[in-house]
Short mmCIF file of C-alpha atoms in Angstrom, two decimals:
data_model
loop_
_atom_site.label_atom_id
_atom_site.label_comp_id
_atom_site.label_asym_id
_atom_site.label_seq_id
_atom_site.Cartn_x
_atom_site.Cartn_y
_atom_site.Cartn_z
CA UNK A 21 -64.14 15.54 91.99
CA UNK A 22 -65.16 18.22 94.05
CA UNK A 23 -63.07 21.86 94.10
CA UNK A 24 -62.49 21.35 97.97
CA UNK A 25 -61.43 18.02 97.16
CA UNK A 26 -58.82 18.87 94.74
CA UNK A 27 -57.62 21.86 96.42
CA UNK A 28 -57.56 19.01 99.79
CA UNK A 29 -55.21 16.93 97.78
CA UNK A 30 -53.11 19.21 96.31
CA UNK A 31 -52.24 20.44 99.49
CA UNK A 32 -51.24 17.07 100.53
CA UNK A 33 -48.85 16.90 97.97
CA UNK A 34 -47.02 19.83 98.48
CA UNK A 35 -47.55 20.63 102.34
CA UNK A 36 -43.30 20.30 102.80
CA UNK A 37 -42.72 23.06 100.24
CA UNK A 38 -45.58 25.35 102.66
CA UNK A 39 -44.38 28.22 104.56
CA UNK A 40 -46.17 28.11 108.36
CA UNK A 41 -48.75 30.61 107.70
CA UNK A 42 -49.77 28.54 104.67
CA UNK A 43 -49.54 25.13 106.10
CA UNK A 44 -51.81 26.95 108.62
CA UNK A 45 -54.14 27.85 106.01
CA UNK A 46 -54.36 24.55 103.85
CA UNK A 47 -54.93 22.73 107.81
CA UNK A 48 -57.98 25.12 108.40
CA UNK A 49 -59.62 24.28 104.63
CA UNK A 50 -59.60 20.82 105.75
CA UNK A 51 -62.70 22.06 107.87
CA UNK A 52 -65.12 21.37 105.16
CA UNK A 53 -64.55 17.07 105.80
CA UNK A 54 -66.97 17.53 108.68
CA UNK A 55 -69.75 18.48 106.67
CA UNK A 56 -68.97 16.25 103.50
CA UNK A 57 -70.48 13.62 101.35
CA UNK A 58 -69.71 9.54 102.02
CA UNK A 59 -68.96 9.69 98.24
CA UNK A 60 -66.67 12.65 99.24
CA UNK A 61 -64.62 10.30 102.23
CA UNK A 62 -64.33 7.49 99.94
CA UNK A 63 -62.56 9.81 96.83
CA UNK A 64 -60.35 10.84 99.76
CA UNK A 65 -59.11 7.37 100.78
CA UNK A 66 -58.98 6.33 97.05
CA UNK A 67 -56.94 9.01 96.33
CA UNK A 68 -54.79 7.51 99.51
CA UNK A 69 -54.56 4.06 98.07
CA UNK A 70 -53.31 5.29 94.86
CA UNK A 71 -50.64 7.15 96.40
CA UNK A 72 -47.37 5.65 97.71
CA UNK A 73 -47.83 4.48 101.22
CA UNK A 74 -44.49 6.44 102.45
CA UNK A 75 -45.36 9.78 103.80
CA UNK A 76 -43.02 12.27 104.92
CA UNK A 77 -43.34 13.87 108.40
CA UNK A 78 -45.41 16.77 107.26
CA UNK A 79 -47.86 14.79 105.14
CA UNK A 80 -48.37 12.64 107.66
CA UNK A 81 -49.42 15.34 109.78
CA UNK A 82 -51.64 16.57 107.63
CA UNK A 83 -53.50 13.38 106.76
CA UNK A 84 -53.79 13.07 110.58
CA UNK A 85 -55.84 16.38 110.62
CA UNK A 86 -58.12 15.00 107.66
CA UNK A 87 -58.68 11.81 109.01
CA UNK A 88 -59.67 13.42 112.30
CA UNK A 89 -62.27 15.22 110.73
CA UNK A 90 -63.21 12.35 109.19
CA UNK A 91 -63.74 10.62 112.71
CA UNK A 92 -65.39 13.95 113.95
CA UNK A 93 -68.23 13.59 110.81
CA UNK A 94 -68.74 10.32 112.06
CA UNK A 95 -68.99 11.58 116.06
CA UNK A 96 -71.36 14.29 115.05
CA UNK A 97 -73.33 12.10 112.66
CA UNK A 98 -73.97 9.61 115.86
CA UNK A 99 -75.22 12.32 117.93
CA UNK A 100 -77.70 13.31 115.31
CA UNK A 101 -81.03 12.35 115.52
CA UNK A 102 -81.01 10.89 111.94
CA UNK A 103 -77.62 9.36 111.68
CA UNK A 104 -75.76 9.34 108.28
CA UNK A 105 -76.02 6.24 106.96
CA UNK A 106 -72.49 4.42 106.26
CA UNK A 107 -71.56 2.47 103.38
CA UNK A 108 -70.13 -0.84 103.79
CA UNK A 109 -67.85 -0.52 100.53
CA UNK A 110 -66.48 2.70 102.77
CA UNK A 111 -65.31 0.41 105.64
CA UNK A 112 -63.44 -1.47 103.33
CA UNK A 113 -61.88 1.37 101.66
CA UNK A 114 -60.97 2.47 105.17
CA UNK A 115 -59.24 -1.15 106.05
CA UNK A 116 -57.33 -0.67 102.67
CA UNK A 117 -55.72 2.12 103.61
CA UNK A 118 -54.74 0.85 106.98
CA UNK A 119 -52.99 -1.79 105.36
CA UNK A 120 -51.72 0.33 102.78
CA UNK A 121 -50.20 3.01 105.40
CA UNK A 122 -46.95 1.77 107.54
CA UNK A 123 -48.41 1.39 110.80
CA UNK A 124 -45.76 3.56 112.62
CA UNK A 125 -47.74 6.39 110.65
CA UNK A 126 -49.91 8.30 113.47
CA UNK A 127 -52.33 8.80 110.96
CA UNK A 128 -53.64 5.12 110.53
CA UNK A 129 -54.06 5.26 114.08
CA UNK A 130 -56.80 7.83 113.93
CA UNK A 131 -58.20 5.86 110.95
CA UNK A 132 -58.60 2.55 113.47
CA UNK A 133 -60.36 5.03 115.79
CA UNK A 134 -63.20 5.08 112.95
CA UNK A 135 -63.63 1.69 113.50
CA UNK A 136 -64.34 1.33 116.86
CA UNK A 137 -66.43 4.55 116.47
CA UNK A 138 -68.69 2.88 113.76
CA UNK A 139 -68.94 -0.15 115.88
CA UNK A 140 -71.26 -2.45 113.49
CA UNK A 141 -70.35 -5.89 113.64
CA UNK A 142 -68.48 -5.66 110.02
CA UNK A 143 -66.63 -2.28 111.20
CA UNK A 144 -65.18 -4.19 114.69
CA UNK A 145 -63.95 -7.71 112.46
CA UNK A 146 -62.34 -5.72 109.96
CA UNK A 147 -60.93 -3.47 113.09
CA UNK A 148 -59.95 -6.83 114.80
CA UNK A 149 -58.19 -7.98 112.04
CA UNK A 150 -56.07 -5.10 111.28
CA UNK A 151 -55.03 -4.49 114.99
CA UNK A 152 -54.12 -8.37 115.29
CA UNK A 153 -52.02 -7.80 112.26
CA UNK A 154 -50.37 -4.64 112.49
CA UNK A 155 -51.16 -2.88 115.45
CA UNK A 156 -49.72 0.51 115.99
CA UNK A 157 -46.44 1.27 116.36
CA UNK A 158 -46.83 4.25 118.76
CA UNK A 159 -48.92 2.25 122.19
CA UNK A 160 -50.05 6.09 123.27
CA UNK A 161 -52.67 5.70 120.43
CA UNK A 162 -53.91 2.52 121.56
CA UNK A 163 -55.70 3.61 124.40
CA UNK A 164 -57.43 6.12 122.28
CA UNK A 165 -58.71 3.60 119.98
CA UNK A 166 -59.95 1.28 122.29
CA UNK A 167 -61.86 4.10 124.22
CA UNK A 168 -65.32 3.73 122.21
CA UNK A 169 -65.73 0.06 123.41
CA UNK A 170 -65.22 1.01 127.03
CA UNK A 171 -67.63 3.93 126.70
CA UNK A 172 -70.63 2.09 124.88
CA UNK A 173 -72.46 -1.03 124.95
CA UNK A 174 -73.98 -0.66 121.51
CA UNK A 175 -72.25 -3.62 119.96
CA UNK A 176 -71.74 -7.25 119.56
CA UNK A 177 -68.93 -9.09 121.51
CA UNK A 178 -68.82 -11.51 119.24
CA UNK A 179 -67.42 -9.54 116.29
CA UNK A 180 -64.41 -9.15 118.83
CA UNK A 181 -63.88 -12.28 121.16
CA UNK A 182 -62.06 -14.96 120.46
CA UNK A 183 -60.43 -13.33 117.71
CA UNK A 184 -59.13 -10.37 119.26
CA UNK A 185 -57.41 -12.28 121.64
CA UNK A 186 -54.71 -13.81 119.30
CA UNK A 187 -53.26 -9.66 119.78
CA UNK A 188 -52.56 -11.07 123.67
CA UNK A 189 -48.51 -11.70 121.70
CA UNK A 190 -48.35 -7.83 120.92
CA UNK A 191 -47.06 -6.39 124.18
CA UNK A 192 -48.82 -2.88 122.76
CA UNK A 193 -52.05 -4.31 122.44
CA UNK A 194 -52.22 -6.98 125.28
CA UNK A 195 -52.98 -4.99 128.57
CA UNK A 196 -55.98 -3.13 126.53
CA UNK A 197 -57.44 -6.39 124.87
CA UNK A 198 -56.95 -7.78 128.56
CA UNK A 199 -58.81 -4.48 130.18
CA UNK A 200 -61.75 -5.00 127.91
CA UNK A 201 -61.83 -8.40 128.50
CA UNK A 202 -62.25 -7.82 131.85
CA UNK A 203 -64.60 -4.41 131.61
CA UNK A 204 -66.96 -6.86 129.83
CA UNK A 205 -66.87 -9.33 132.38
CA UNK A 206 -67.46 -7.13 135.48
CA UNK A 207 -69.93 -5.10 133.26
CA UNK A 208 -71.87 -8.32 132.61
CA UNK A 209 -71.91 -7.60 129.06
CA UNK A 210 -70.42 -10.87 128.09
CA UNK A 211 -71.80 -14.11 130.33
CA UNK A 212 -68.20 -15.63 130.66
CA UNK A 213 -64.24 -13.77 130.67
CA UNK A 214 -63.59 -14.02 127.30
CA UNK A 215 -59.95 -15.17 127.60
CA UNK A 216 -61.60 -18.14 129.88
CA UNK A 217 -60.61 -21.03 127.71
CA UNK A 218 -56.66 -19.12 127.58
CA UNK A 219 -55.93 -19.30 131.12
CA UNK A 220 -53.17 -21.39 131.09
CA UNK A 221 -51.50 -18.78 128.27
CA UNK A 222 -52.20 -16.31 130.89
CA UNK A 223 -50.78 -17.79 133.54
CA UNK A 224 -47.79 -18.12 131.60
CA UNK A 225 -47.68 -15.08 130.47
CA UNK A 226 -47.41 -13.33 133.94
CA UNK A 227 -45.27 -15.38 134.99
CA UNK A 228 -42.81 -14.57 132.02
CA UNK A 229 -43.27 -10.37 133.28
CA UNK A 230 -42.95 -11.31 136.71
CA UNK A 231 -39.18 -13.32 135.71
CA UNK A 232 -38.37 -10.03 133.61
CA UNK A 233 -39.41 -7.54 136.68
CA UNK A 234 -37.78 -9.83 139.25
CA UNK A 235 -34.70 -9.77 136.73
CA UNK A 236 -34.43 -5.84 136.70
CA UNK A 237 -35.11 -5.76 140.40
CA UNK A 238 -32.27 -7.58 141.49
CA UNK A 239 -29.66 -6.43 139.01
CA UNK A 240 -31.11 -2.49 138.06
CA UNK A 241 -29.09 -0.90 135.06
CA UNK A 242 -26.36 1.82 135.94
CA UNK A 243 -25.85 3.32 132.59
CA UNK A 244 -28.43 6.04 131.40
CA UNK A 245 -29.74 4.51 128.02
CA UNK A 246 -29.93 1.20 129.86
CA UNK A 247 -31.86 2.94 132.81
CA UNK A 248 -34.15 4.42 130.19
CA UNK A 249 -35.32 1.10 128.82
CA UNK A 250 -35.56 -0.82 131.78
CA UNK A 251 -37.85 1.95 133.03
CA UNK A 252 -40.08 1.41 130.01
CA UNK A 253 -39.79 -1.84 130.42
CA UNK A 254 -41.05 -1.91 134.40
CA UNK A 255 -43.93 0.73 133.17
CA UNK A 256 -45.36 -1.67 130.38
CA UNK A 257 -44.64 -4.91 132.21
CA UNK A 258 -46.80 -3.41 135.46
CA UNK A 259 -49.26 -2.18 133.42
CA UNK A 260 -49.76 -5.60 131.76
CA UNK A 261 -49.22 -7.79 134.77
CA UNK A 262 -52.25 -5.68 136.40
CA UNK A 263 -54.40 -6.51 133.76
CA UNK A 264 -53.49 -10.04 134.12
CA UNK A 265 -53.83 -10.48 137.73
CA UNK A 266 -57.47 -8.72 137.03
CA UNK A 267 -58.20 -11.29 134.05
CA UNK A 268 -56.76 -14.39 136.61
CA UNK A 269 -59.48 -13.29 139.38
CA UNK A 270 -62.00 -12.49 137.10
CA UNK A 271 -61.82 -16.03 135.16
CA UNK A 272 -62.04 -17.66 138.73
CA UNK A 273 -59.11 -20.55 138.09
CA UNK A 274 -57.26 -21.80 141.32
CA UNK A 275 -55.10 -22.94 138.55
CA UNK A 276 -53.32 -19.29 138.45
CA UNK A 277 -52.67 -19.41 141.76
CA UNK A 278 -48.79 -20.01 142.07
CA UNK A 279 -48.35 -17.69 139.20
CA UNK A 280 -50.08 -15.00 141.63
CA UNK A 281 -47.89 -15.75 144.57
CA UNK A 282 -44.98 -15.28 141.97
CA UNK A 283 -45.91 -11.77 141.54
CA UNK A 284 -46.37 -10.83 145.06
CA UNK A 285 -42.74 -11.46 145.60
CA UNK A 286 -42.26 -8.17 143.67
CA UNK A 287 -41.39 -5.34 145.43
CA UNK A 288 -43.30 -2.88 143.24
CA UNK A 289 -46.61 -2.10 145.28
CA UNK A 290 -49.04 -1.81 142.91
CA UNK A 291 -48.45 -5.01 141.41
CA UNK A 292 -48.31 -6.44 144.87
CA UNK A 293 -51.79 -5.09 145.45
CA UNK A 294 -53.48 -6.61 142.24
CA UNK A 295 -51.68 -9.90 143.31
CA UNK A 296 -52.97 -10.27 146.49
CA UNK A 297 -56.61 -8.71 145.74
CA UNK A 298 -56.60 -11.70 142.97
CA UNK A 299 -55.31 -14.08 145.27
CA UNK A 300 -57.80 -12.98 147.60
CA UNK A 301 -60.90 -13.18 145.14
CA UNK A 302 -59.82 -16.78 144.70
CA UNK A 303 -60.14 -17.89 148.60
CA UNK A 304 -56.54 -17.18 149.77
CA UNK A 305 -56.05 -15.77 153.09
CA UNK A 306 -52.83 -14.63 152.35
CA UNK A 307 -53.41 -12.76 149.45
CA UNK A 308 -56.39 -10.80 151.97
CA UNK A 309 -53.38 -10.44 154.63
CA UNK A 310 -50.93 -8.81 152.13
CA UNK A 311 -54.26 -6.27 150.88
CA UNK A 312 -54.61 -5.17 154.41
CA UNK A 313 -50.91 -4.87 155.70
CA UNK A 314 -50.49 -2.70 152.06
CA UNK A 315 -52.86 -0.32 153.33
CA UNK A 316 -50.17 1.62 154.92
CA UNK A 317 -48.74 2.48 151.56
CA UNK A 318 -50.19 5.56 150.83
CA UNK A 319 -49.48 5.40 147.03
CA UNK A 320 -51.90 2.46 146.99
CA UNK A 321 -54.02 2.78 149.38
CA UNK A 322 -57.41 3.86 147.89
CA UNK A 323 -56.98 1.45 145.91
CA UNK A 324 -56.34 -1.04 148.70
CA UNK A 325 -59.36 0.24 150.30
CA UNK A 326 -61.75 -0.22 147.66
CA UNK A 327 -60.73 -4.00 146.90
CA UNK A 328 -60.94 -4.18 151.21
CA UNK A 329 -64.67 -3.14 150.59
CA UNK A 330 -65.60 -5.54 148.00
CA UNK A 331 -63.95 -8.15 149.55
CA UNK A 332 -65.89 -7.19 152.55
CA UNK A 333 -62.80 -7.15 154.80
CA UNK A 334 -62.33 -3.31 155.37
CA UNK A 335 -63.34 -3.54 158.85
CA UNK A 336 -59.82 -5.13 159.09
CA UNK A 337 -57.86 -2.61 158.23
CA UNK A 338 -56.57 -0.22 161.30
CA UNK A 339 -58.61 3.09 161.77
CA UNK A 340 -55.88 5.27 160.91
CA UNK A 341 -55.49 4.26 157.49
CA UNK A 342 -59.02 5.09 156.84
CA UNK A 343 -59.84 8.62 158.09
CA UNK A 344 -60.35 11.90 155.61
CA UNK A 345 -56.93 12.93 156.17
CA UNK A 346 -55.53 9.30 155.42
CA UNK A 347 -57.04 9.17 151.87
CA UNK A 348 -56.34 12.97 151.28
CA UNK A 349 -52.58 11.76 151.82
CA UNK A 350 -53.04 8.87 149.50
CA UNK A 351 -54.58 11.14 146.92
CA UNK A 352 -51.48 13.31 146.54
CA UNK A 353 -49.18 10.45 146.76
CA UNK A 354 -50.50 9.27 144.26
CA UNK A 355 -50.42 12.28 142.01
CA UNK A 356 -47.05 13.01 142.99
CA UNK A 357 -46.03 9.42 141.49
CA UNK A 358 -48.02 9.76 138.15
CA UNK A 359 -45.57 10.47 135.06
CA UNK A 360 -46.77 13.43 134.53
CA UNK A 361 -45.76 14.92 137.87
CA UNK A 362 -42.87 13.28 139.88
CA UNK A 363 -43.14 9.99 138.13
CA UNK A 364 -42.46 7.69 141.97
CA UNK A 365 -44.24 8.40 145.18
CA UNK A 366 -42.35 10.85 147.84
CA UNK A 367 -40.14 9.34 150.57
CA UNK A 368 -42.52 10.98 153.05
CA UNK A 369 -45.09 12.85 153.64
CA UNK A 370 -46.51 14.83 156.36
CA UNK A 371 -49.80 17.14 157.16
CA UNK A 372 -48.99 20.69 157.75
CA UNK A 373 -52.35 22.26 158.08
CA UNK A 374 -56.34 20.87 157.74
CA UNK A 375 -59.40 22.97 157.87
CA UNK A 376 -62.78 23.16 156.41
CA UNK A 377 -63.42 25.65 154.05
CA UNK A 378 -65.89 27.37 151.86
CA UNK A 379 -64.08 26.73 148.08
CA UNK A 380 -64.68 27.87 145.18
CA UNK A 381 -67.11 25.59 143.08
CA UNK A 382 -68.21 23.84 146.25
CA UNK A 383 -71.73 24.47 147.64
CA UNK A 384 -70.96 22.83 151.62
CA UNK A 385 -67.52 23.24 153.67
CA UNK A 386 -65.15 21.25 151.54
CA UNK A 387 -61.99 19.87 154.06
CA UNK A 388 -58.74 20.71 152.83
CA UNK A 389 -55.12 19.33 153.68
CA UNK A 390 -51.94 20.27 153.39
CA UNK A 391 -49.11 18.24 153.29
CA UNK A 392 -45.04 18.65 153.24
CA UNK A 393 -43.79 15.90 150.68
CA UNK A 394 -40.22 14.86 150.57
CA UNK A 395 -37.85 13.10 148.01
CA UNK A 396 -34.99 12.06 149.33
CA UNK A 397 -32.50 11.06 146.57
CA UNK A 398 -28.64 10.50 147.48
CA UNK A 399 -26.99 13.09 147.31
CA UNK A 400 -29.77 15.93 147.89
CA UNK A 401 -33.41 16.59 149.21
CA UNK A 402 -36.56 17.85 147.49
CA UNK A 403 -39.48 19.00 149.38
CA UNK A 404 -42.86 21.16 148.88
CA UNK A 405 -45.86 21.79 149.99
CA UNK A 406 -48.86 19.81 148.33
CA UNK A 407 -53.21 20.20 148.86
CA UNK A 408 -55.90 17.07 149.12
CA UNK A 409 -59.35 17.66 149.09
CA UNK A 410 -60.90 20.21 147.19
CA UNK A 411 -58.59 19.62 144.80
CA UNK A 412 -55.06 17.90 144.31
CA UNK A 413 -51.95 19.92 142.89
CA UNK A 414 -48.30 21.26 143.79
CA UNK A 415 -46.50 23.93 141.98
CA UNK A 416 -43.28 23.94 141.10
CA UNK A 417 -42.52 27.01 143.40
CA UNK A 418 -41.17 26.28 146.74
CA UNK A 419 -44.35 27.37 149.19
CA UNK A 420 -42.59 26.28 152.54
CA UNK A 421 -42.09 29.84 154.01
CA UNK A 422 -45.55 30.76 153.06
CA UNK A 423 -48.15 31.06 156.34
CA UNK A 424 -50.92 28.17 155.54
CA UNK A 425 -53.29 30.93 154.67
CA UNK A 426 -51.75 32.10 151.57
CA UNK A 427 -50.66 28.55 150.67
CA UNK A 428 -54.94 27.81 150.69
CA UNK A 429 -54.87 31.12 148.34
CA UNK A 430 -52.54 30.13 146.20
CA UNK A 431 -54.01 26.60 144.98
CA UNK A 432 -57.36 28.62 144.83
CA UNK A 433 -56.38 30.93 142.57
CA UNK A 434 -55.09 27.99 140.23
CA UNK A 435 -58.04 26.25 140.84
CA UNK A 436 -60.58 29.10 140.09
CA UNK A 437 -62.18 29.16 136.63
CA UNK A 438 -64.07 32.56 135.60
CA UNK A 439 -64.61 34.16 132.19
CA UNK A 440 -64.26 37.76 134.13
CA UNK A 441 -60.97 36.26 135.94
CA UNK A 442 -58.16 35.99 133.76
CA UNK A 443 -54.30 36.94 133.02
CA UNK A 444 -52.93 38.94 129.77
CA UNK A 445 -49.38 38.45 129.23
CA UNK A 446 -47.14 41.56 128.98
CA UNK A 447 -46.00 40.68 125.34
CA UNK A 448 -49.42 40.47 124.75
CA UNK A 449 -51.32 43.64 125.94
CA UNK A 450 -53.14 45.89 123.71
CA UNK A 451 -52.45 49.25 123.90
CA UNK A 452 -55.16 50.57 126.56
CA UNK A 453 -54.09 47.59 128.60
CA UNK A 454 -50.28 49.00 128.50
CA UNK A 455 -51.53 52.60 129.91
CA UNK A 456 -53.24 50.16 132.52
CA UNK A 457 -49.69 49.03 133.41
CA UNK A 458 -48.00 52.49 133.25
CA UNK A 459 -50.55 53.44 135.57
CA UNK A 460 -49.84 50.16 137.80
CA UNK A 461 -46.10 50.80 137.43
CA UNK A 462 -45.92 54.70 138.64
CA UNK A 463 -47.69 53.68 141.58
CA UNK A 464 -45.59 50.69 142.46
CA UNK A 465 -42.33 53.08 142.13
CA UNK A 466 -44.23 55.87 144.60
CA UNK A 467 -44.15 52.80 146.68
CA UNK A 468 -40.79 52.17 147.07
CA UNK A 469 -39.94 49.58 144.20
CA UNK A 470 -37.36 50.11 141.10
CA UNK A 471 -36.42 48.02 138.51
CA UNK A 472 -40.17 46.95 137.26
CA UNK A 473 -39.97 44.52 134.98
CA UNK A 474 -44.07 43.65 134.16
CA UNK A 475 -44.81 39.97 133.50
CA UNK A 476 -48.64 40.46 133.25
CA UNK A 477 -52.26 42.10 133.42
CA UNK A 478 -54.21 40.63 135.50
CA UNK A 479 -58.25 41.08 135.77
CA UNK A 480 -60.47 40.05 138.44
CA UNK A 481 -64.32 40.41 138.34
CA UNK A 482 -63.65 44.13 137.04
CA UNK A 483 -60.28 45.15 138.99
CA UNK A 484 -57.17 45.57 137.46
CA UNK A 485 -54.04 43.95 138.90
CA UNK A 486 -49.92 44.45 137.80
CA UNK A 487 -48.02 41.53 138.34
CA UNK A 488 -44.62 42.08 137.52
CA UNK A 489 -40.73 41.67 139.07
CA UNK A 490 -39.53 44.38 140.92
CA UNK A 491 -36.72 45.05 143.73
CA UNK A 492 -37.83 46.59 147.27
CA UNK A 493 -35.43 47.74 149.56
CA UNK A 494 -32.08 46.19 148.04
CA UNK A 495 -34.56 42.51 147.79
CA UNK A 496 -35.60 40.90 144.63
CA UNK A 497 -38.85 39.52 144.44
CA UNK A 498 -42.42 39.43 142.80
CA UNK A 499 -45.19 41.86 143.46
CA UNK A 500 -48.65 42.16 142.36
CA UNK A 501 -50.32 45.64 142.31
CA UNK A 502 -53.67 46.98 142.39
CA UNK A 503 -55.79 50.25 143.22
CA UNK A 504 -55.83 49.55 147.04
CA UNK A 505 -52.79 47.08 147.19
CA UNK A 506 -49.10 46.26 146.73
CA UNK A 507 -48.22 42.40 147.71
CA UNK A 508 -45.22 41.26 147.78
CA UNK A 509 -43.36 38.33 147.96
CA UNK A 510 -39.32 38.42 148.27
CA UNK A 511 -37.18 36.16 146.90
CA UNK A 512 -35.39 34.74 150.10
CA UNK A 513 -32.85 32.37 148.42
CA UNK A 514 -35.26 29.22 147.53
CA UNK A 515 -33.98 28.07 144.36
CA UNK A 516 -37.70 27.50 143.44
CA UNK A 517 -39.07 31.25 145.10
CA UNK A 518 -42.68 32.22 144.12
CA UNK A 519 -42.60 33.38 140.65
CA UNK A 520 -45.27 35.81 138.84
CA UNK A 521 -47.34 33.37 138.23
CA UNK A 522 -48.23 31.89 141.74
CA UNK A 523 -47.77 35.29 142.99
CA UNK A 524 -50.77 36.24 140.98
CA UNK A 525 -52.70 32.61 141.99
CA UNK A 526 -52.40 34.03 145.79
CA UNK A 527 -53.79 37.16 145.00
CA UNK A 528 -56.78 36.33 143.23
CA UNK A 529 -57.17 32.95 146.08
CA UNK A 530 -57.18 35.45 148.89
CA UNK A 531 -59.76 37.50 148.01
CA UNK A 532 -61.95 34.69 146.86
CA UNK A 533 -61.14 32.82 150.36
CA UNK A 534 -62.32 35.98 151.76
CA UNK A 535 -65.09 36.55 150.26
CA UNK A 536 -66.54 32.90 150.19
CA UNK A 537 -65.17 32.41 154.36
CA UNK A 538 -66.74 35.98 155.55
#
């Protein structure tokens, strides 16, 4: 056993006892695994098998780092001109570790990724058996584990299907399994949909999901914990139902039409669009009619237009929903509805400004659109300005009082990526940079600003600018000062005023758009 390996296993045993700096050093010492031999990897796996399966949180995190390096080693080998050979016994050991380590451990999920990275028939057969027997507890890992099967075609579908379909009984796996089946069918990787013989099972599964979603719609929960649980059920249920609708359309069995009509009765717009498209593909005129009507809904408009084009009925959709402005609105609304943003579409969305601009990073003029979006809640209303076109984005700060030129500038400044355009937070400044800040603070005081609190020092293609909060004529706000100017954004009573980050984005964006649009 190598010295590096002995040290690795020692670190694994005592990781919980180490201080933060020692723990970070232990993690850095794992880098050698990317260059390890197969014998070393085998020794690591054997050492895990010889230990009790239960791991504390820190051991799980440390083992996750180890397995990420094992995975990176495999990917590096796959990119090499002469990939490293993979011993079949190593896969057996990895499978044994997956059976040994509890499903709730994150480290196990990283090791499961190894099998789909390898993609040999033996690896995929083992992986299928492991996933069905004990799927990952964390559904967020499922997409990463399945990912290589969507990105590559160098594997045999027979190593996966039909056995993988037995995983439909697991809610965490069902959508991914169906998405893979649908993908392989659509791309012509398989001559027939892998789940074609299970159309009745899929139809019943859709009916059960529709029933549960309908119950939540008609009797929504009233308390916090119940609301959170219902929200999770809706998210998982819709994701699976969408995959089921797609599968039924690709299989082409009209016996599923009744179940798709049931899905069409729900109010969830994404699911209605998928059910309508599936019905249209199965020859049902009602599906086409509903799909055409749904083009009115910005949150699903882009998907509806894509389906309409695929079905040859794009000319039947109203022209106003096919314009660049309509598509831009749809793009922003869809972005806002993502869980990482607002999590639901706005109550309304209206155009504020549109123009063609030369935009950093683009060779030609770009159509740019600013929209005011509004969320109407029971006791309050929330609104802001978002952009669609060269990017789709909205700030937390309220931009409503800014002129369109400055709003475009804010987004351009946020969007730009350049090694000579950056900022250093005030707490991270070097001694030399602090001297620059003192000089620019003096300039601000001479211009009438006081109560100056530096937030960052900005660097823009060699120029330096101080970003700070300050008082000016008795009013608080944010100022950006360089050698030539002081740009000031007073707080005007908004609960979400322009902050230092947005102010510096406007400062950068003004310079960029002025240079690009002379």
